[in-house]
Coordinates of C-alpha atoms in Angstrom, one line a residue:
Chain A
X17 CA -30.3 -66.1 -4.9
X18 CA -28.4 -63.0 -5.9
X19 CA -25.1 -63.8 -7.7
X20 CA -22.5 -61.5 -9.0
X21 CA -19.5 -63.1 -10.9
X22 CA -16.6 -61.0 -11.9
X23 CA -14.1 -61.9 -14.6
X24 CA -11.5 -60.3 -16.9
X25 CA -8.7 -59.7 -14.4
X26 CA -5.1 -60.5 -15.1
X27 CA -1.5 -59.2 -15.5
X28 CA -1.1 -56.2 -17.7
X29 CA 1.8 -53.8 -18.3
X30 CA 1.7 -50.2 -17.3
X31 CA -0.1 -48.1 -19.9
X32 CA -2.1 -51.2 -21.0
X33 CA -5.8 -51.8 -21.0
X34 CA -8.2 -54.4 -19.5
X35 CA -11.9 -55.0 -19.5
X36 CA -13.6 -56.4 -16.4
X37 CA -17.1 -58.0 -16.5
X38 CA -19.6 -58.7 -13.8
X39 CA -22.5 -61.1 -14.7
X40 CA -25.5 -60.8 -12.5
X41 CA -28.2 -63.4 -11.8
X42 CA -31.0 -64.0 -9.3
X43 CA -32.6 -60.6 -9.5
X44 CA -33.9 -58.0 -11.9
X45 CA -30.6 -56.5 -13.0
X46 CA -32.1 -53.6 -14.9
X47 CA -33.7 -52.3 -11.7
X48 CA -30.5 -51.7 -9.7
X49 CA -27.6 -49.3 -9.8
X50 CA -24.3 -51.1 -9.7
X51 CA -20.8 -50.3 -8.5
X52 CA -17.2 -51.3 -8.7
X53 CA -15.1 -51.3 -5.5
X54 CA -11.4 -52.2 -5.4
X55 CA -8.9 -53.2 -2.7
X56 CA -5.2 -52.9 -3.2
X57 CA -2.9 -55.4 -1.5
X58 CA -2.9 -54.7 2.2
X59 CA -5.1 -51.7 1.9
X60 CA -8.8 -50.8 2.6
X61 CA -11.8 -50.8 0.3
X62 CA -11.9 -48.0 -2.3
X63 CA -14.9 -47.1 -4.4
X64 CA -14.2 -46.9 -8.1
X65 CA -17.4 -46.2 -10.0
X66 CA -21.1 -46.5 -10.2
X67 CA -23.8 -46.7 -12.9
X68 CA -27.5 -46.1 -12.6
X69 CA -30.0 -48.8 -13.4
X70 CA -30.6 -47.5 -17.0
X71 CA -26.9 -46.9 -17.6
X72 CA -27.5 -43.3 -18.4
X73 CA -25.4 -41.8 -15.6
X74 CA -22.0 -42.9 -14.3
X75 CA -19.8 -41.6 -11.5
X76 CA -16.1 -42.1 -11.0
X77 CA -13.5 -41.7 -8.3
X78 CA -11.0 -39.0 -9.1
X79 CA -8.2 -41.6 -9.2
X80 CA -9.8 -43.3 -12.3
X81 CA -11.7 -40.5 -13.9
X82 CA -10.8 -40.1 -17.6
X83 CA -9.1 -43.6 -17.7
X84 CA -11.9 -46.0 -16.7
X85 CA -15.4 -46.3 -18.2
X86 CA -18.2 -48.2 -16.7
X87 CA -21.1 -49.5 -18.8
X88 CA -23.8 -52.1 -18.7
X89 CA -26.0 -54.3 -20.9
X90 CA -29.3 -54.9 -19.2
X91 CA -30.4 -57.3 -21.9
X92 CA -27.5 -59.6 -21.0
X93 CA -27.4 -58.9 -17.2
X94 CA -23.8 -57.8 -17.3
X95 CA -21.8 -54.7 -16.5
X96 CA -18.3 -53.7 -17.5
X97 CA -15.3 -51.7 -16.4
X98 CA -13.1 -50.6 -19.3
X99 CA -9.7 -49.7 -17.8
X100 CA -7.2 -47.8 -19.9
X101 CA -3.8 -46.2 -19.2
X102 CA -3.3 -48.6 -16.3
X103 CA -0.9 -47.7 -13.6
X104 CA 0.9 -49.8 -10.9
X105 CA -1.4 -48.2 -8.3
X106 CA -4.5 -49.8 -10.1
X107 CA -3.3 -53.2 -8.9
X108 CA -6.1 -54.5 -6.8
X109 CA -8.9 -57.0 -6.3
X110 CA -11.9 -55.5 -8.1
X111 CA -15.4 -56.3 -6.7
X112 CA -18.8 -55.6 -8.2
X113 CA -21.5 -54.6 -5.8
X114 CA -25.2 -54.2 -6.1
X115 CA -26.7 -51.0 -4.7
X116 CA -29.7 -51.1 -2.4
X117 CA -32.5 -49.4 -4.2
X118 CA -32.0 -45.6 -4.0
X119 CA -29.8 -45.8 -1.0
X120 CA -26.1 -45.7 -2.0
X121 CA -25.7 -48.8 0.2
X122 CA -24.3 -52.1 -1.1
X123 CA -26.3 -55.2 -0.3
X124 CA -24.5 -57.9 -2.4
X125 CA -20.9 -58.4 -3.5
X126 CA -19.1 -60.6 -6.0
X127 CA -16.0 -62.6 -5.2
X128 CA -13.7 -60.3 -7.1
X129 CA -11.2 -60.4 -9.9
X130 CA -7.6 -59.6 -9.5
X131 CA -5.9 -57.0 -11.7
X132 CA -2.1 -56.7 -11.5
X133 CA -0.3 -53.9 -13.3
X134 CA 3.4 -54.6 -13.6
X135 CA 6.2 -54.7 -16.2
Chain B
X28 CA -6.6 -40.2 4.1
X29 CA -10.1 -41.5 4.1
X30 CA -13.2 -39.3 3.9
X31 CA -14.7 -41.3 6.8
X32 CA -12.8 -41.8 10.0
X33 CA -12.8 -45.2 11.8
X34 CA -10.7 -46.6 14.6
X35 CA -7.8 -48.5 13.3
X36 CA -8.3 -51.4 15.7
X37 CA -10.8 -52.5 18.4
X38 CA -10.7 -55.6 20.6
X39 CA -13.0 -57.4 22.9
X40 CA -13.5 -60.7 24.6
X41 CA -16.1 -63.3 23.8
X42 CA -19.5 -62.3 25.0
X43 CA -18.6 -58.6 25.3
X44 CA -20.2 -55.7 23.6
X45 CA -18.1 -53.6 21.2
X46 CA -19.0 -50.4 19.3
X47 CA -17.2 -49.3 16.1
X48 CA -17.6 -45.7 15.0
X49 CA -17.5 -43.9 11.7
X50 CA -17.1 -40.2 11.6
X51 CA -18.0 -38.1 8.6
X52 CA -19.5 -34.7 8.0
X53 CA -22.8 -33.0 7.0
X54 CA -22.2 -33.9 3.3
X55 CA -22.1 -37.6 3.8
X56 CA -23.1 -39.3 7.1
X57 CA -25.1 -36.2 8.1
X58 CA -27.3 -36.7 5.0
X59 CA -27.3 -40.4 4.0
X60 CA -27.6 -43.8 5.6
X61 CA -24.4 -45.7 6.2
X62 CA -23.5 -49.2 5.2
X63 CA -21.2 -51.5 7.2
X64 CA -19.2 -54.2 5.5
X65 CA -17.3 -57.1 7.1
X66 CA -14.3 -58.6 5.5
X67 CA -12.7 -61.7 6.9
X68 CA -9.1 -62.4 6.0
X69 CA -9.3 -60.2 2.9
X70 CA -12.1 -62.3 1.4
X71 CA -15.1 -60.8 -0.4
X72 CA -16.8 -58.1 1.6
X73 CA -20.1 -59.0 3.2
X74 CA -22.8 -56.5 4.2
X75 CA -23.7 -56.6 7.9
X76 CA -25.8 -53.5 8.2
X77 CA -27.4 -50.9 5.9
X78 CA -28.6 -47.9 7.8
X79 CA -30.1 -49.5 10.9
X80 CA -31.5 -52.5 9.0
X81 CA -30.1 -56.0 9.3
X82 CA -29.6 -57.9 6.0
X83 CA -31.0 -61.4 5.8
X84 CA -28.8 -63.9 7.5
X85 CA -26.9 -61.5 9.7
X86 CA -27.4 -62.3 13.5
X87 CA -29.3 -59.7 15.5
X88 CA -26.3 -59.3 17.7
X89 CA -25.4 -56.6 15.1
X90 CA -27.0 -53.2 15.3
X91 CA -26.5 -49.9 13.6
X92 CA -27.2 -46.3 14.6
X93 CA -26.4 -42.8 13.6
X94 CA -26.2 -39.5 15.5
X95 CA -25.5 -36.4 13.5
X96 CA -22.3 -37.1 11.5
X97 CA -21.3 -40.2 13.4
X98 CA -22.5 -43.7 12.6
X99 CA -21.9 -46.7 14.9
X100 CA -22.0 -50.5 14.5
X101 CA -22.5 -52.3 17.8
X102 CA -21.9 -56.0 18.2
X103 CA -23.5 -57.6 21.2
X104 CA -22.3 -60.9 22.6
X105 CA -19.1 -60.9 20.6
X106 CA -18.2 -64.2 19.0
X107 CA -14.9 -65.5 17.6
X108 CA -16.3 -65.5 14.1
X109 CA -16.8 -61.7 14.3
X110 CA -13.1 -61.2 14.1
X111 CA -12.7 -59.3 10.8
X112 CA -12.1 -55.9 9.2
X113 CA -15.1 -53.6 9.2
X114 CA -15.7 -50.8 6.8
X115 CA -18.3 -48.0 6.7
X116 CA -19.4 -46.3 3.6
X117 CA -21.9 -43.8 2.3
X118 CA -22.5 -41.3 -0.5
X119 CA -21.0 -37.7 -0.4
X120 CA -23.3 -35.4 -2.2
X121 CA -20.9 -32.5 -2.4
X122 CA -18.2 -34.6 -4.0
X123 CA -20.6 -36.9 -5.9
X124 CA -18.6 -40.0 -4.9
X125 CA -19.1 -42.9 -2.6
X126 CA -16.7 -42.7 0.4
X127 CA -15.3 -45.4 2.6
X128 CA -13.7 -45.4 6.0
X129 CA -10.2 -46.7 6.4
X130 CA -11.5 -49.8 8.2
X131 CA -11.4 -51.1 11.7
X132 CA -9.7 -54.4 12.6
X133 CA -11.8 -56.1 15.2
X134 CA -9.9 -58.7 17.3
X135 CA -11.7 -61.1 19.5
X136 CA -9.5 -62.0 22.5

């Protein structure tokens, strides 16, 4: 069974940093591109970033480019989202999602981890 | 403003057929398959359709289609448990980003 478990969320002050993790199990992690998707309170889903299976290529939404860095460790079946210069508008539930092979479609989701940016 | 346009709300009665639409352009829906994601009471999203393929465990009351730059999710024989927010999403090759619709709130009357 595919499982994605996020962690690392919490309360952080504006300008602060946080690192989210997503641990994968039940599938060959190194074969899949992975994504982060977030949802601000009362808002819709917003794509944040993606990383190819090897980790060699990453993509970012304009809203986070230059502040967030996505990476992965295929030996440990985990991916990360390093978030710097956090703003109030980054407050959201962050989900990791597995991408269907070569299709830019998400077939599995984690339960999410909540990030709150507030002074 | 979302890159993909969805109805804000749709409603239907139990047993009815409803169709949700997702309008994009030639750089996204016109080029790539579309995923549909169900979210109940702001819980974790769940994939109910990718392209026109049904994920394992999703009832065959759900079907997906695409015509040009518009994708559709049809639910046949609507059930109370289908009440949720539904989002469409795909890749946009001109922007090199994944785009989402604003979501449709489906109410089962």
